[in-house]
């Protein structure tokens, strides 16, 4: 663990072009001094101040910053100074930005082992990290004390703390931050407490342990948001848990799915978030338009024969809602749409089709799903046997843990699939999407196959 009184390290998140959130956590109530500087030695101080923890967390939103530049920050309490963190602001709105490099992380079960993926990530030259959920894995106990214990346990990883100290994070949850496969308020808490109480406890602990701009109000917390990297890229970060309809006929593999699954009123995002997303696609003038969310958007039929079997916890359980997104992309033609996903503990590269009922229909977007940081996979064989029935899947690999690096210019998007083998990180494959041409193509390179 990091030395007292900052055992959970430091972090920053939710940067804007003129501000960023700084975070740390100290045991018990305290007055904490913070500093932000242009240099790591803090000779060129930009801003400083004092805050009181609430109850142990420190969240400082630093405003009036210059766009598109790096800063250094640190905290002091009781005469002890924290490690130095590094953060940055986004480019100014409308800036003619030409390059972006970031990472995608998800699914970091503590039981899955150490975090060499974060160790490698912290060595990379990145602008930020997007975490797409399953930051912790819940237990049956839904108390606030238990959720706080879990977040502190996960932050005991030096590799995770290093990644947080080096880059700003955008974070959103999936299910395990609250309860496996939860949907709105439809799932009972295994410890018998009201689910609303469990959700409020999970949200509060999540806020206390991450650099979030806003705080929950009980069991309600809108965290979907949008940010822009100048004119180069626009990101819509979704919440596909808090507002969704309950899974149809349960959340496992159903063969075939019931008629309720195809109800056009069913939603993964809730009506307000869906309208916000589709309107953003209509209005965007960005060069790359990114939907960063939790589960695989592409259809995947687990039955290799003539019947159908879907994972109804993913977008396959909400096909009408998925089609509304696809139809909006076709209708509004936002430039270069890219879907990012986590959740399924495996690397995927998928073509998003205009109509998944017609395999010959147009490719309208590319999807990259990153494998888990550490969480294991029990469905690899089921996916592999069904791959021939899903030709829009360009790559699948469930063997390795790891993460995803995305390198973006005006001319192309490159996704590098990083995998962990014996605690070393290797490149599994590199895929590229050319400007104006939906569909990812694998690049030929000497390092695309791990040893």
Tab-separated table of C-alpha atoms in Angstrom:
chain	number	residue	atom	x	y	z
A	1	UNK	CA	0.000	0.000	0.000
A	2	UNK	CA	0.989	3.616	-0.450
A	3	UNK	CA	2.287	5.366	2.668
A	4	UNK	CA	-0.105	7.016	5.099
A	5	UNK	CA	-2.000	9.316	5.022
A	6	UNK	CA	-2.667	8.697	1.305
A	7	UNK	CA	-2.986	4.891	1.168
A	8	UNK	CA	-5.205	4.870	-1.927
A	9	UNK	CA	-2.989	7.178	-3.970
A	10	UNK	CA	-4.025	10.136	-6.099
A	11	UNK	CA	-6.083	10.421	-9.264
A	12	UNK	CA	-7.626	12.878	-11.702
A	13	UNK	CA	-10.583	12.618	-14.006
A	14	UNK	CA	-13.304	14.093	-16.178
A	15	UNK	CA	-11.025	16.712	-17.758
A	16	UNK	CA	-12.553	19.533	-19.787
A	17	UNK	CA	-10.738	22.099	-21.921
A	18	UNK	CA	-10.490	24.462	-18.931
A	19	UNK	CA	-10.779	22.277	-15.828
A	20	UNK	CA	-10.082	18.885	-14.272
A	21	UNK	CA	-11.085	16.970	-11.130
A	22	UNK	CA	-8.336	16.036	-8.647
A	23	UNK	CA	-8.919	13.247	-6.123
A	24	UNK	CA	-7.377	11.581	-3.113
A	25	UNK	CA	-8.572	9.748	-0.027
A	26	UNK	CA	-7.362	10.042	3.549
A	27	UNK	CA	-8.395	8.064	6.648
A	28	UNK	CA	-10.949	10.086	8.589
A	29	UNK	CA	-11.866	13.770	8.471
A	30	UNK	CA	-8.957	16.070	7.667
A	31	UNK	CA	-8.000	19.361	6.121
A	32	UNK	CA	-6.037	18.747	2.931
A	33	UNK	CA	-3.938	21.257	0.979
A	34	UNK	CA	-3.711	20.772	-2.795
A	35	UNK	CA	-1.391	22.207	-5.429
A	36	UNK	CA	-1.395	22.236	-9.233
A	37	UNK	CA	1.726	23.224	-11.165
A	38	UNK	CA	3.200	23.339	-14.644
A	39	UNK	CA	6.257	21.355	-13.536
A	40	UNK	CA	6.857	18.260	-11.461
A	41	UNK	CA	9.079	20.204	-9.032
A	42	UNK	CA	6.207	22.644	-8.334
A	43	UNK	CA	8.340	25.705	-8.988
A	44	UNK	CA	5.735	26.994	-11.476
A	45	UNK	CA	2.641	26.873	-9.297
A	46	UNK	CA	-0.674	27.437	-11.096
A	47	UNK	CA	-3.248	27.116	-8.305
A	48	UNK	CA	-3.522	25.842	-4.756
A	49	UNK	CA	-6.136	25.614	-2.023
A	50	UNK	CA	-7.499	23.775	0.994
A	51	UNK	CA	-10.457	21.438	1.369
A	52	UNK	CA	-12.013	19.355	4.125
A	53	UNK	CA	-12.598	15.680	3.401
A	54	UNK	CA	-16.160	14.413	3.002
A	55	UNK	CA	-16.052	12.013	4.782
A	56	UNK	CA	-12.603	10.754	3.736
A	57	UNK	CA	-12.584	11.624	0.036
A	58	UNK	CA	-11.148	14.764	-1.530
A	59	UNK	CA	-12.630	16.057	-4.793
A	60	UNK	CA	-11.241	19.317	-6.157
A	61	UNK	CA	-12.498	20.763	-9.441
A	62	UNK	CA	-9.749	23.088	-10.653
A	63	UNK	CA	-11.081	25.712	-13.080
A	64	UNK	CA	-9.575	28.460	-15.261
A	65	UNK	CA	-6.900	26.218	-16.756
A	66	UNK	CA	-5.291	26.474	-20.176
A	67	UNK	CA	-6.560	24.037	-22.815
A	68	UNK	CA	-4.556	21.128	-24.175
A	69	UNK	CA	-1.726	21.051	-21.666
A	70	UNK	CA	-0.303	18.814	-18.965
A	71	UNK	CA	-0.176	19.682	-15.267
A	72	UNK	CA	1.175	18.135	-12.067
A	73	UNK	CA	-0.648	17.965	-8.736
A	74	UNK	CA	-0.176	16.805	-5.146
A	75	UNK	CA	-1.849	16.893	-1.737
A	76	UNK	CA	-0.563	17.591	1.796
A	77	UNK	CA	-2.114	16.872	5.191
A	78	UNK	CA	-0.620	16.543	8.649
A	79	UNK	CA	2.757	17.609	7.310
A	80	UNK	CA	2.898	14.681	4.844
A	81	UNK	CA	2.788	15.178	1.057
A	82	UNK	CA	1.324	12.677	-1.387
A	83	UNK	CA	2.985	11.332	-4.477
A	84	UNK	CA	2.838	13.613	-7.514
A	85	UNK	CA	0.099	12.980	-10.048
A	86	UNK	CA	0.004	14.048	-13.677
A	87	UNK	CA	-3.090	15.254	-15.510
A	88	UNK	CA	-4.154	17.285	-18.497
A	89	UNK	CA	-6.907	19.392	-20.012
A	90	UNK	CA	-8.679	18.689	-23.284
A	91	UNK	CA	-8.077	20.790	-26.401
A	92	UNK	CA	-10.255	23.875	-26.804
A	93	UNK	CA	-13.644	23.413	-28.491
A	94	UNK	CA	-13.178	23.597	-32.244
A	95	UNK	CA	-9.397	23.246	-32.035
A	96	UNK	CA	-7.798	21.713	-35.122
A	97	UNK	CA	-6.362	18.738	-33.233
A	98	UNK	CA	-4.525	16.116	-35.257
A	99	UNK	CA	-3.705	13.292	-32.826
A	100	UNK	CA	-5.128	11.425	-29.811
A	101	UNK	CA	-3.959	8.315	-27.973
A	102	UNK	CA	-5.927	6.711	-25.149
A	103	UNK	CA	-6.624	3.360	-23.477
A	104	UNK	CA	-9.758	1.360	-22.703
A	105	UNK	CA	-9.978	-0.715	-19.506
A	106	UNK	CA	-12.715	-2.840	-17.936
A	107	UNK	CA	-13.433	-5.809	-15.679
A	108	UNK	CA	-10.715	-5.984	-13.023
A	109	UNK	CA	-11.827	-8.717	-10.598
A	110	UNK	CA	-9.511	-8.864	-7.597
A	111	UNK	CA	-9.694	-12.654	-7.588
A	112	UNK	CA	-8.349	-12.657	-11.150
A	113	UNK	CA	-4.807	-11.932	-10.027
A	114	UNK	CA	-2.422	-8.966	-10.212
A	115	UNK	CA	-2.710	-6.084	-12.646
A	116	UNK	CA	0.189	-6.312	-15.143
A	117	UNK	CA	-2.121	-4.711	-17.725
A	118	UNK	CA	-2.149	-1.513	-15.646
A	119	UNK	CA	1.612	-1.786	-15.141
A	120	UNK	CA	2.065	-1.721	-18.914
A	121	UNK	CA	-0.575	0.977	-19.378
A	122	UNK	CA	1.222	3.302	-16.960
A	123	UNK	CA	4.340	3.102	-19.156
A	124	UNK	CA	2.460	4.164	-22.287
A	125	UNK	CA	2.223	7.649	-23.755
A	126	UNK	CA	-1.519	8.259	-23.412
A	127	UNK	CA	-3.779	11.283	-23.170
A	128	UNK	CA	-6.382	9.624	-20.954
A	129	UNK	CA	-8.023	6.313	-19.983
A	130	UNK	CA	-11.693	5.348	-20.318
A	131	UNK	CA	-12.847	2.701	-17.847
A	132	UNK	CA	-16.010	0.987	-19.113
A	133	UNK	CA	-17.091	-0.725	-15.929
A	134	UNK	CA	-16.653	-3.534	-13.423
A	135	UNK	CA	-14.108	-1.473	-11.507
A	136	UNK	CA	-14.887	-3.663	-8.493
A	137	UNK	CA	-16.777	-6.933	-8.076
A	138	UNK	CA	-19.498	-6.958	-5.450
A	139	UNK	CA	-20.144	-9.417	-2.632
A	140	UNK	CA	-23.514	-10.414	-1.188
A	141	UNK	CA	-23.145	-7.690	1.437
A	142	UNK	CA	-24.703	-4.477	0.104
A	143	UNK	CA	-23.679	-2.222	2.965
A	144	UNK	CA	-21.830	1.050	2.449
A	145	UNK	CA	-18.996	-0.272	4.617
A	146	UNK	CA	-18.571	-3.285	2.322
A	147	UNK	CA	-18.502	-1.231	-0.874
A	148	UNK	CA	-15.938	1.090	0.713
A	149	UNK	CA	-13.857	-1.932	1.721
A	150	UNK	CA	-13.907	-3.297	-1.829
A	151	UNK	CA	-12.826	-0.011	-3.430
A	152	UNK	CA	-9.986	0.323	-0.924
A	153	UNK	CA	-8.929	-3.280	-1.593
A	154	UNK	CA	-8.731	-2.699	-5.341
A	155	UNK	CA	-6.810	0.542	-4.845
A	156	UNK	CA	-4.236	-1.421	-2.843
A	157	UNK	CA	-2.811	-2.410	-6.248
A	158	UNK	CA	0.267	-0.279	-6.924
A	159	UNK	CA	-0.218	-0.848	-10.662
A	160	UNK	CA	-3.755	0.576	-10.589
A	161	UNK	CA	-2.605	3.517	-8.466
A	162	UNK	CA	0.242	4.204	-10.914
A	163	UNK	CA	-2.133	4.332	-13.892
A	164	UNK	CA	-4.443	6.719	-12.035
A	165	UNK	CA	-1.526	8.963	-11.065
A	166	UNK	CA	-0.213	9.147	-14.625
A	167	UNK	CA	-3.403	9.816	-16.655
A	168	UNK	CA	-6.845	11.337	-16.135
A	169	UNK	CA	-9.661	8.758	-16.220
A	170	UNK	CA	-13.216	8.895	-17.535
A	171	UNK	CA	-15.128	6.182	-15.674
A	172	UNK	CA	-18.571	4.653	-16.029
A	173	UNK	CA	-19.985	1.582	-14.326
A	174	UNK	CA	-21.353	-1.691	-15.575
A	175	UNK	CA	-23.038	-4.205	-13.267
A	176	UNK	CA	-20.531	-5.439	-10.685
A	177	UNK	CA	-20.100	-2.044	-9.052
A	178	UNK	CA	-23.610	-2.727	-7.695
A	179	UNK	CA	-24.781	-6.303	-8.371
A	180	UNK	CA	-24.295	-8.813	-11.159
A	181	UNK	CA	-26.628	-8.112	-14.098
A	182	UNK	CA	-28.606	-5.417	-12.290
A	183	UNK	CA	-31.164	-3.504	-14.329
A	184	UNK	CA	-32.618	-0.267	-12.926
A	185	UNK	CA	-34.290	-1.419	-9.682
A	186	UNK	CA	-35.440	-4.848	-10.798
A	187	UNK	CA	-32.980	-7.146	-9.014
A	188	UNK	CA	-33.220	-8.130	-5.327
A	189	UNK	CA	-30.186	-7.672	-3.095
A	190	UNK	CA	-28.892	-11.062	-1.877
A	191	UNK	CA	-28.509	-9.785	1.694
A	192	UNK	CA	-32.206	-8.940	1.916
A	193	UNK	CA	-31.852	-5.151	2.038
A	194	UNK	CA	-33.961	-3.012	-0.316
A	195	UNK	CA	-32.259	-2.754	-3.680
A	196	UNK	CA	-32.568	1.046	-3.632
A	197	UNK	CA	-30.446	1.068	-0.476
A	198	UNK	CA	-27.852	-1.218	-2.023
A	199	UNK	CA	-27.642	0.947	-5.133
A	200	UNK	CA	-27.300	4.134	-3.075
A	201	UNK	CA	-24.493	2.555	-1.037
A	202	UNK	CA	-22.698	1.404	-4.190
A	203	UNK	CA	-23.014	4.836	-5.813
A	204	UNK	CA	-21.729	6.619	-2.714
A	205	UNK	CA	-18.652	4.384	-2.436
A	206	UNK	CA	-17.983	4.735	-6.176
A	207	UNK	CA	-18.046	8.516	-5.842
A	208	UNK	CA	-15.819	8.497	-2.759
A	209	UNK	CA	-13.119	6.457	-4.515
A	210	UNK	CA	-13.008	7.969	-8.014
A	211	UNK	CA	-12.422	11.460	-9.493
A	212	UNK	CA	-16.011	12.240	-10.499
A	213	UNK	CA	-17.356	15.743	-11.248
A	214	UNK	CA	-20.791	15.127	-9.777
A	215	UNK	CA	-22.023	13.318	-6.678
A	216	UNK	CA	-24.950	10.904	-6.268
A	217	UNK	CA	-28.192	11.910	-4.621
A	218	UNK	CA	-29.221	8.688	-2.921
A	219	UNK	CA	-29.875	6.013	-5.522
A	220	UNK	CA	-29.944	8.482	-8.435
A	221	UNK	CA	-26.841	9.608	-10.268
A	222	UNK	CA	-26.816	10.576	-13.970
A	223	UNK	CA	-23.257	9.824	-15.116
A	224	UNK	CA	-23.652	9.607	-18.891
A	225	UNK	CA	-21.751	12.483	-20.465
A	226	UNK	CA	-20.072	13.767	-23.595
A	227	UNK	CA	-16.635	15.231	-24.209
A	228	UNK	CA	-14.730	16.384	-27.279
A	229	UNK	CA	-11.111	16.255	-28.360
A	230	UNK	CA	-11.191	19.470	-30.420
A	231	UNK	CA	-12.653	18.740	-33.836
A	232	UNK	CA	-10.935	15.371	-34.050
A	233	UNK	CA	-13.256	13.225	-31.908
A	234	UNK	CA	-16.461	13.369	-29.881
A	235	UNK	CA	-17.135	10.787	-27.158
A	236	UNK	CA	-20.553	9.835	-25.769
A	237	UNK	CA	-19.994	7.836	-22.554
A	238	UNK	CA	-23.109	5.821	-21.694
A	239	UNK	CA	-24.738	4.283	-18.623
A	240	UNK	CA	-26.515	1.116	-19.769
A	241	UNK	CA	-27.510	-0.104	-16.284
A	242	UNK	CA	-29.342	2.556	-14.325
A	243	UNK	CA	-32.201	3.138	-16.771
A	244	UNK	CA	-32.588	-0.143	-18.662
A	245	UNK	CA	-35.590	-2.424	-18.785
A	246	UNK	CA	-35.245	-5.767	-17.050
A	247	UNK	CA	-33.669	-8.485	-19.174
A	248	UNK	CA	-36.161	-10.529	-21.177
A	249	UNK	CA	-36.651	-14.097	-19.914
A	250	UNK	CA	-33.654	-13.763	-17.641
A	251	UNK	CA	-30.126	-12.791	-18.598
A	252	UNK	CA	-28.522	-16.022	-19.776
A	253	UNK	CA	-28.332	-17.598	-23.218
A	254	UNK	CA	-31.916	-18.090	-24.356
A	255	UNK	CA	-32.784	-20.274	-27.329
A	256	UNK	CA	-34.807	-18.786	-28.863
A	257	UNK	CA	-35.418	-15.367	-27.299
A	258	UNK	CA	-39.029	-14.708	-26.371
A	259	UNK	CA	-41.242	-12.171	-28.089
A	260	UNK	CA	-40.789	-9.770	-25.163
A	261	UNK	CA	-37.182	-9.246	-26.238
A	262	UNK	CA	-38.360	-7.659	-29.509
A	263	UNK	CA	-40.747	-5.194	-27.868
A	264	UNK	CA	-39.860	-1.844	-29.534
A	265	UNK	CA	-40.429	0.009	-26.263
A	266	UNK	CA	-37.587	-1.833	-24.502
A	267	UNK	CA	-34.502	0.233	-23.769
A	268	UNK	CA	-30.920	-0.202	-22.552
A	269	UNK	CA	-30.385	3.473	-21.833
A	270	UNK	CA	-33.773	4.874	-20.873
A	271	UNK	CA	-35.659	7.315	-23.135
A	272	UNK	CA	-33.877	10.488	-21.978
A	273	UNK	CA	-30.356	9.111	-22.459
A	274	UNK	CA	-31.296	7.564	-25.798
A	275	UNK	CA	-32.658	10.883	-27.064
A	276	UNK	CA	-29.499	12.619	-25.831
A	277	UNK	CA	-27.320	10.073	-27.661
A	278	UNK	CA	-29.206	10.177	-30.957
A	279	UNK	CA	-29.422	13.955	-30.926
A	280	UNK	CA	-25.661	14.086	-30.322
A	281	UNK	CA	-25.087	11.891	-33.369
A	282	UNK	CA	-27.310	14.175	-35.425
A	283	UNK	CA	-25.549	17.370	-34.377
A	284	UNK	CA	-21.943	16.191	-34.299
A	285	UNK	CA	-19.394	17.669	-36.677
A	286	UNK	CA	-16.474	15.696	-35.230
A	287	UNK	CA	-14.115	13.723	-37.452
A	288	UNK	CA	-14.577	10.553	-35.340
A	289	UNK	CA	-17.757	9.857	-33.363
A	290	UNK	CA	-17.278	7.454	-30.484
A	291	UNK	CA	-19.899	5.669	-28.387
A	292	UNK	CA	-18.096	4.367	-25.283
A	293	UNK	CA	-20.327	1.944	-23.397
A	294	UNK	CA	-20.392	-1.350	-21.564
A	295	UNK	CA	-21.551	-4.328	-23.634
A	296	UNK	CA	-21.057	-5.611	-27.167
A	297	UNK	CA	-23.368	-3.817	-29.605
A	298	UNK	CA	-22.969	-6.207	-32.543
A	299	UNK	CA	-25.347	-9.140	-32.749
A	300	UNK	CA	-23.866	-12.478	-31.760
A	301	UNK	CA	-25.805	-15.682	-32.306
A	302	UNK	CA	-24.524	-18.431	-29.978
A	303	UNK	CA	-26.374	-21.171	-31.886
A	304	UNK	CA	-24.150	-22.425	-34.733
A	305	UNK	CA	-27.192	-24.052	-36.347
A	306	UNK	CA	-30.435	-22.667	-37.757
A	307	UNK	CA	-31.850	-21.527	-34.405
A	308	UNK	CA	-30.953	-18.407	-32.415
A	309	UNK	CA	-29.406	-17.968	-28.973
A	310	UNK	CA	-28.412	-14.603	-27.539
A	311	UNK	CA	-26.936	-13.124	-24.386
A	312	UNK	CA	-29.934	-11.084	-23.302
A	313	UNK	CA	-27.953	-8.937	-20.869
A	314	UNK	CA	-26.137	-7.374	-23.832
A	315	UNK	CA	-27.605	-5.332	-26.715
A	316	UNK	CA	-28.929	-8.605	-28.184
A	317	UNK	CA	-31.526	-8.456	-25.409
A	318	UNK	CA	-32.615	-5.003	-26.608
A	319	UNK	CA	-32.548	-5.279	-30.417
A	320	UNK	CA	-35.046	-2.484	-31.100
A	321	UNK	CA	-32.991	-0.038	-29.018
A	322	UNK	CA	-29.847	-1.131	-30.869
A	323	UNK	CA	-31.543	-0.675	-34.227
A	324	UNK	CA	-32.561	2.863	-33.289
A	325	UNK	CA	-28.884	3.693	-32.798
A	326	UNK	CA	-27.959	2.005	-36.081
A	327	UNK	CA	-30.767	3.780	-37.918
A	328	UNK	CA	-29.606	7.125	-36.491
A	329	UNK	CA	-26.102	6.481	-37.796
A	330	UNK	CA	-27.516	5.644	-41.233
A	331	UNK	CA	-29.872	8.634	-41.229
A	332	UNK	CA	-27.645	11.345	-39.749
A	333	UNK	CA	-24.349	10.053	-41.163
A	334	UNK	CA	-22.019	11.203	-38.375
A	335	UNK	CA	-18.488	10.884	-39.655
A	336	UNK	CA	-16.548	7.732	-38.771
A	337	UNK	CA	-18.679	6.145	-36.011
A	338	UNK	CA	-16.777	3.833	-33.641
A	339	UNK	CA	-18.249	1.739	-30.815
A	340	UNK	CA	-16.160	0.868	-27.745
A	341	UNK	CA	-17.164	-1.887	-25.306
A	342	UNK	CA	-15.943	-3.993	-22.403
A	343	UNK	CA	-17.895	-6.485	-20.218
A	344	UNK	CA	-17.229	-9.790	-22.010
A	345	UNK	CA	-13.631	-10.445	-20.842
A	346	UNK	CA	-12.346	-10.909	-24.383
A	347	UNK	CA	-11.038	-8.955	-27.366
A	348	UNK	CA	-13.494	-8.428	-30.239
A	349	UNK	CA	-13.369	-6.516	-33.506
A	350	UNK	CA	-16.807	-6.346	-35.124
A	351	UNK	CA	-18.462	-4.826	-38.144
A	352	UNK	CA	-21.707	-3.048	-37.244
A	353	UNK	CA	-24.193	-3.769	-40.018
A	354	UNK	CA	-27.100	-1.616	-41.101
A	355	UNK	CA	-29.304	-4.703	-40.746
A	356	UNK	CA	-28.036	-7.744	-38.872
A	357	UNK	CA	-30.847	-9.812	-40.418
A	358	UNK	CA	-29.092	-9.301	-43.756
A	359	UNK	CA	-25.394	-10.307	-43.590
A	360	UNK	CA	-24.849	-8.551	-46.930
A	361	UNK	CA	-26.080	-5.186	-45.651
A	362	UNK	CA	-23.722	-2.233	-45.422
A	363	UNK	CA	-21.061	-1.905	-42.733
A	364	UNK	CA	-21.900	1.387	-41.021
A	365	UNK	CA	-19.505	1.424	-38.027
A	366	UNK	CA	-16.642	-0.451	-36.374
A	367	UNK	CA	-16.720	-1.920	-32.873
A	368	UNK	CA	-13.746	-2.656	-30.612
A	369	UNK	CA	-14.385	-4.534	-27.369
A	370	UNK	CA	-11.420	-4.738	-25.022
A	371	UNK	CA	-10.633	-7.799	-22.963
A	372	UNK	CA	-10.666	-7.720	-19.177
A	373	UNK	CA	-7.869	-6.352	-17.036
A	374	UNK	CA	-8.000	-9.486	-14.864
A	375	UNK	CA	-11.467	-11.123	-14.844
A	376	UNK	CA	-11.675	-14.681	-16.110
A	377	UNK	CA	-13.904	-16.068	-18.859
A	378	UNK	CA	-16.137	-19.128	-18.674
A	379	UNK	CA	-17.846	-18.841	-22.060
A	380	UNK	CA	-14.876	-18.948	-24.453
A	381	UNK	CA	-15.841	-22.316	-25.950
A	382	UNK	CA	-19.429	-21.166	-26.544
A	383	UNK	CA	-18.198	-18.134	-28.462
A	384	UNK	CA	-15.646	-20.044	-30.526
A	385	UNK	CA	-18.077	-22.710	-31.707
A	386	UNK	CA	-20.489	-20.019	-32.900
A	387	UNK	CA	-17.994	-17.810	-34.765
A	388	UNK	CA	-18.820	-19.309	-38.205
A	389	UNK	CA	-22.424	-18.168	-37.724
A	390	UNK	CA	-21.285	-14.581	-37.147
A	391	UNK	CA	-19.132	-13.488	-40.107
A	392	UNK	CA	-19.239	-9.820	-39.047
A	393	UNK	CA	-16.842	-10.697	-36.199
A	394	UNK	CA	-13.399	-9.844	-37.611
A	395	UNK	CA	-11.458	-11.023	-34.533
A	396	UNK	CA	-12.274	-12.778	-31.291
A	397	UNK	CA	-9.815	-13.822	-28.581
A	398	UNK	CA	-10.871	-14.906	-25.094
A	399	UNK	CA	-7.598	-16.519	-24.091
A	400	UNK	CA	-5.856	-13.484	-22.653
A	401	UNK	CA	-6.439	-10.623	-20.238
A	402	UNK	CA	-5.270	-7.148	-21.227
A	403	UNK	CA	-6.584	-3.842	-22.527
A	404	UNK	CA	-7.002	-1.719	-25.658
A	405	UNK	CA	-4.982	1.235	-26.977
A	406	UNK	CA	-6.587	3.568	-29.521
A	407	UNK	CA	-4.421	5.889	-31.634
A	408	UNK	CA	-6.386	8.402	-33.690
A	409	UNK	CA	-5.480	10.861	-36.443
A	410	UNK	CA	-7.617	12.544	-39.084
A	411	UNK	CA	-6.657	9.834	-41.576
A	412	UNK	CA	-7.096	6.661	-39.516
A	413	UNK	CA	-8.082	5.008	-36.250
A	414	UNK	CA	-5.775	2.264	-34.969
A	415	UNK	CA	-6.758	-0.113	-32.169
A	416	UNK	CA	-3.955	-2.134	-30.597
A	417	UNK	CA	-5.087	-5.208	-28.692
A	418	UNK	CA	-2.750	-5.686	-25.725
A	419	UNK	CA	-2.649	-9.065	-23.942
A	420	UNK	CA	-0.995	-10.382	-20.787
A	421	UNK	CA	1.090	-13.563	-21.073
A	422	UNK	CA	2.963	-14.699	-17.956
A	423	UNK	CA	2.672	-11.158	-16.524
A	424	UNK	CA	4.314	-9.629	-19.600
A	425	UNK	CA	2.260	-7.600	-22.060
A	426	UNK	CA	2.344	-8.285	-25.806
A	427	UNK	CA	0.441	-7.020	-28.836
A	428	UNK	CA	-2.097	-9.526	-30.110
A	429	UNK	CA	-3.165	-7.541	-33.177
A	430	UNK	CA	-3.498	-4.045	-34.608
A	431	UNK	CA	-6.620	-3.043	-36.536
A	432	UNK	CA	-7.151	0.122	-38.544
A	433	UNK	CA	-10.191	2.042	-39.742
A	434	UNK	CA	-9.537	4.454	-42.580
A	435	UNK	CA	-11.223	7.860	-42.598
A	436	UNK	CA	-14.511	7.598	-44.479
A	437	UNK	CA	-14.437	3.785	-44.767
A	438	UNK	CA	-16.369	1.860	-42.077
A	439	UNK	CA	-14.941	-1.508	-41.151
A	440	UNK	CA	-11.653	-2.368	-39.478
A	441	UNK	CA	-8.796	-4.089	-41.298
A	442	UNK	CA	-6.017	-5.990	-39.574
A	443	UNK	CA	-2.567	-4.590	-40.220
A	444	UNK	CA	0.307	-6.865	-41.134
A	445	UNK	CA	3.132	-6.408	-38.644
A	446	UNK	CA	5.838	-8.549	-37.083
A	447	UNK	CA	4.443	-8.037	-33.597
A	448	UNK	CA	0.804	-8.923	-34.183
A	449	UNK	CA	1.120	-12.482	-32.825
A	450	UNK	CA	2.217	-12.961	-29.209
A	451	UNK	CA	4.867	-15.561	-28.461
